[in-house]
XYZ file of C-alpha atoms in Angstrom:
314
model
C 8.801 10.144 -18.924
C 9.305 12.778 -16.078
C 10.207 11.330 -12.119
C 7.536 11.857 -10.156
C 8.072 15.333 -7.820
C 7.947 12.858 -4.146
C 8.360 15.019 -1.144
C 10.778 12.209 1.593
C 9.238 13.344 5.033
C 11.630 12.762 8.625
C 8.759 11.380 10.962
C 11.993 10.905 13.650
C 9.983 14.355 15.296
C 7.511 12.211 15.896
C 9.103 8.289 15.911
C 11.320 10.443 19.602
C 7.956 12.694 19.945
C 9.678 13.587 23.754
C 12.734 14.640 22.568
C 11.328 16.944 19.908
C 10.003 19.917 19.859
C 7.340 21.511 18.519
C 8.185 23.431 15.758
C 9.672 19.947 14.156
C 6.444 18.386 14.440
C 4.327 21.244 13.026
C 6.855 21.245 9.963
C 5.962 17.414 9.376
C 2.562 17.555 9.950
C 2.569 20.937 7.074
C 4.968 18.266 4.755
C 2.361 15.437 4.862
C -0.572 17.830 4.340
C 0.911 19.437 1.402
C 1.791 16.127 0.191
C -1.702 14.646 0.307
C -2.793 17.714 -1.373
C -0.437 17.481 -4.214
C 0.742 14.104 -5.775
C -0.979 11.940 -3.548
C 2.723 10.409 -2.107
C 5.209 10.911 -0.213
C 8.551 9.051 0.921
C 8.563 8.168 4.704
C 11.774 7.985 6.186
C 11.953 7.405 10.181
C 8.608 5.922 11.030
C 10.855 2.842 13.236
C 12.006 0.409 11.524
C 15.601 -0.192 10.201
C 17.301 -1.828 6.995
C 17.779 -4.971 8.279
C 14.174 -5.755 9.079
C 13.637 -5.004 5.656
C 16.193 -6.392 3.950
C 14.825 -9.147 5.782
C 11.418 -9.419 4.648
C 11.918 -9.607 1.089
C 14.340 -13.004 1.372
C 11.310 -14.112 3.908
C 8.723 -13.077 -0.129
C 12.019 -14.901 -2.408
C 11.478 -17.755 -0.521
C 7.737 -18.136 -0.571
C 7.750 -17.058 -5.098
C 10.603 -19.884 -5.410
C 8.946 -22.542 -3.868
C 7.344 -25.197 -6.843
C 4.120 -23.873 -7.979
C 2.262 -27.059 -6.469
C 3.614 -26.560 -2.655
C 2.223 -22.363 -3.175
C -0.832 -23.539 -4.255
C -1.563 -25.581 -1.817
C -1.595 -22.170 0.451
C -3.385 -20.212 -2.035
C -5.509 -17.428 -0.933
C -9.190 -18.023 -0.106
C -12.292 -16.216 1.185
C -10.623 -14.734 4.355
C -7.539 -12.935 1.740
C -5.322 -15.055 3.014
C -2.189 -16.946 1.325
C -0.923 -17.444 -1.710
C -2.032 -15.393 -5.728
C -0.933 -16.840 -8.845
C -0.123 -14.786 -11.787
C -2.797 -13.665 -13.910
C -5.304 -13.946 -11.494
C -6.804 -10.178 -9.913
C -7.262 -7.798 -12.268
C -7.033 -3.890 -10.347
C -8.253 -2.322 -13.462
C -11.481 -3.983 -14.764
C -11.004 -2.154 -18.442
C -7.653 -4.369 -19.229
C -8.069 -7.242 -21.411
C -5.684 -9.550 -19.724
C -4.647 -9.502 -15.515
C -1.671 -9.060 -13.575
C 1.725 -10.232 -14.234
C 2.495 -10.520 -10.958
C 2.479 -13.119 -7.908
C 1.011 -11.806 -4.309
C 0.873 -13.523 -0.552
C -1.065 -11.473 1.624
C -0.226 -12.337 5.185
C -2.937 -10.954 7.933
C -2.387 -10.331 12.166
C -2.688 -13.914 12.520
C -4.671 -17.558 11.006
C -1.883 -17.155 8.004
C -1.161 -19.540 5.452
C 2.101 -20.680 3.906
C 3.306 -23.738 3.079
C 4.657 -26.559 5.589
C 7.346 -26.631 4.048
C 9.304 -23.097 5.682
C 5.862 -22.336 7.746
C 8.319 -22.855 11.059
C 10.886 -20.585 9.567
C 8.810 -17.493 8.747
C 5.069 -17.308 10.521
C 7.062 -15.867 13.324
C 8.881 -12.759 11.541
C 6.541 -12.324 9.086
C 3.173 -11.501 11.568
C 6.342 -10.131 14.146
C 7.057 -7.912 11.041
C 3.016 -7.174 10.877
C 2.550 -6.138 13.696
C 5.248 -3.666 14.015
C 3.834 -1.590 11.284
C 0.619 -1.235 12.515
C 2.573 0.768 14.663
C 4.160 2.560 12.184
C 0.613 3.102 10.513
C -0.770 4.355 13.936
C 2.145 7.193 13.900
C 2.092 8.258 10.356
C -2.094 8.236 10.934
C -1.956 10.780 13.973
C 0.058 13.220 11.652
C -2.488 12.981 9.054
C -5.222 14.002 11.840
C -3.669 16.928 12.776
C -3.197 17.965 8.875
C -6.463 17.352 9.133
C -7.587 20.191 12.321
C -8.100 16.896 14.165
C -7.461 15.532 17.468
C -4.125 12.976 16.870
C -5.863 9.668 17.886
C -8.865 9.837 15.671
C -7.873 7.565 12.806
C -6.382 5.411 15.825
C -10.151 5.578 17.327
C -10.836 3.979 13.904
C -7.910 1.572 13.455
C -7.218 -1.499 14.941
C -9.275 -1.839 18.015
C -10.912 -5.303 16.901
C -9.670 -8.234 15.136
C -12.624 -7.577 12.463
C -10.219 -4.869 10.627
C -9.231 -5.942 7.409
C -5.750 -4.656 7.408
C -3.873 -6.779 4.721
C 0.464 -7.400 4.116
C 1.224 -7.979 0.935
C 4.989 -9.700 -0.025
C 4.674 -9.447 -4.368
C 6.676 -10.422 -6.730
C 7.009 -9.942 -10.732
C 8.410 -12.480 -12.338
C 10.739 -11.797 -15.531
C 10.145 -12.454 -18.396
C 10.433 -11.170 -22.301
C 8.609 -8.487 -24.178
C 7.907 -11.127 -27.570
C 6.889 -13.257 -25.362
C 3.831 -11.860 -23.308
C 2.859 -8.443 -26.342
C 3.874 -4.811 -25.844
C 0.186 -4.153 -24.286
C 0.899 -6.085 -21.139
C 0.830 -4.431 -17.594
C 2.209 -6.106 -14.459
C -0.085 -4.764 -11.958
C -3.045 -2.522 -14.121
C -4.567 1.286 -13.339
C -5.636 1.722 -10.197
C -6.159 3.984 -6.819
C -5.874 2.315 -2.919
C -9.095 0.851 -1.731
C -8.625 1.981 2.073
C -6.865 4.441 3.890
C -3.426 4.464 3.534
C -0.708 2.352 1.940
C 2.962 1.399 2.528
C 4.681 0.683 -0.208
C 8.821 -0.794 0.417
C 10.420 -1.853 -3.182
C 13.690 -3.873 -3.976
C 15.211 -1.401 -6.591
C 13.630 -2.872 -9.409
C 11.452 0.325 -10.650
C 8.365 0.087 -12.519
C 5.966 2.493 -10.084
C 4.118 5.244 -12.418
C 1.833 7.578 -11.133
C -0.992 9.712 -12.413
C 0.158 13.572 -12.085
C -3.539 14.619 -10.471
C -2.456 18.311 -12.056
C -1.262 18.152 -15.739
C -2.911 13.929 -16.021
C 0.909 13.116 -17.474
C 2.231 9.904 -16.124
C 5.114 10.064 -14.043
C 8.049 7.566 -12.591
C 9.134 6.837 -9.585
C 12.757 6.494 -8.692
C 12.484 3.598 -6.106
C 13.985 3.910 -2.593
C 15.873 0.693 -1.332
C 15.302 0.031 3.115
C 13.350 1.237 5.094
C 11.988 4.523 3.971
C 8.834 3.925 2.319
C 6.297 4.882 -0.039
C 2.926 6.372 1.762
C 0.576 6.909 -0.617
C -3.690 7.875 0.086
C -6.181 5.893 -0.097
C -9.835 5.782 -1.691
C -11.675 5.793 1.508
C -9.681 8.471 2.650
C -9.741 10.967 0.309
C -13.658 10.254 0.638
C -12.970 10.934 4.362
C -11.249 14.372 3.697
C -13.983 15.513 0.363
C -11.164 14.824 -2.046
C -8.983 17.119 -0.289
C -6.209 14.113 -0.166
C -6.091 12.074 -3.240
C -6.417 8.910 -3.449
C -3.954 9.113 -7.222
C -3.876 7.025 -9.719
C -0.926 4.426 -10.219
C 0.054 1.340 -11.512
C 3.528 -0.497 -12.534
C 4.392 -1.660 -15.938
C 7.412 -2.947 -17.452
C 11.074 -1.785 -18.326
C 13.138 -3.644 -20.851
C 16.278 -4.284 -20.847
C 17.164 -3.909 -24.694
C 17.237 -7.232 -25.605
C 13.655 -6.482 -24.201
C 14.411 -8.728 -20.945
C 12.001 -7.341 -18.241
C 13.602 -8.119 -14.355
C 12.025 -9.347 -11.872
C 10.826 -6.831 -9.329
C 9.911 -7.436 -5.701
C 7.818 -4.996 -3.348
C 6.069 -5.278 0.361
C 2.636 -3.391 0.437
C 0.816 -2.788 3.554
C -2.654 -2.147 2.773
C -4.183 0.070 5.628
C -7.826 -0.608 5.742
C -10.318 1.228 8.655
C -11.800 -1.617 11.268
C -14.559 -3.082 9.446
C -17.809 -1.462 10.876
C -16.072 1.914 10.759
C -18.517 3.928 7.892
C -16.724 6.503 6.418
C -18.536 9.815 6.183
C -17.792 13.507 5.299
C -15.083 14.794 8.233
C -16.110 18.215 9.497
C -13.012 19.967 8.518
C -13.042 18.914 5.103
C -16.979 20.145 3.993
C -18.690 23.586 4.473
C -22.049 24.660 3.352
C -20.194 26.450 0.686
C -18.244 23.017 0.479
C -20.807 19.942 0.468
C -19.637 16.273 0.745
C -19.382 15.222 -2.362
C -19.946 10.980 -0.813
C -22.486 9.492 0.788
C -21.697 7.804 3.698
C -20.671 4.023 3.334
C -19.445 1.642 5.482
C -15.485 0.349 5.634
C -16.363 -3.138 5.290
C -19.144 -2.679 2.135
C -16.269 -0.732 0.479
C -13.890 -3.044 0.436
C -15.410 -5.931 -0.920
C -16.598 -4.357 -3.702
C -13.434 -3.283 -4.615
C -12.226 -7.394 -3.939
C -15.150 -8.670 -5.625
C -14.110 -6.339 -8.861
C -10.481 -7.523 -8.784
C -10.286 -11.600 -8.645
C -11.098 -12.823 -12.019
């Protein structure tokens, strides 16, 4: 299978805004636009995290998912979208007859649900990581706004200004298994696009992520990058905002079995970024005209997300 051509973009000119020249910042903006109009994915380098901070979160993830089943289920996800989700509970591809072969732990700004045995050890670290990640999101979204010829604070005014924001940090665990026990047709995470504005994704070195090239309609694999550099991909609401200029690309996670048919465990950390609940998503003025009319009817951010979540959980 062909490797996806995903550009690595160094965001340090925006991270170190005062010491960077305008030409360097404009180069980043153009790279962002090219990536978002192309495959819809990019690798973001130098967005404010160290390798050590990411490795620490993976260690927390391992502690959570290694707990006994009853301890995890005691902190199960409820209507607030926080907590533990068992394997086969989600199905992001409604056409798939099976649920996804992954476990997840959903984390928000606060009011999170962790097992009592390790809550004191991990709560402050995970919530601090979440808060820091939001700052990195705003840095990235500033470049997206400039790439769309909008005021640099356009997206900042629509994200994280109120408590009613559904942005979710998800620790993800794909358990190991044998192909001959589960079946050749099983997929670890079904074909889907993400629901919000953008998504951050950190990986632990085990591959499986594939993207559907928007131009050739062929599946391509994404080689994982370990450490602070993360994947950023466009999600549905940003595609609607931009009238399909920025592409919300279909992707999935497929097993990569060894010669004996065993599939190794896989961990990843995803931040699903959403606008505030009350934000109407309407076509941006810079993305439509008399010649290129808006393709989508306006939709409220919270309504779109709820519709998608209703389709996801079995």
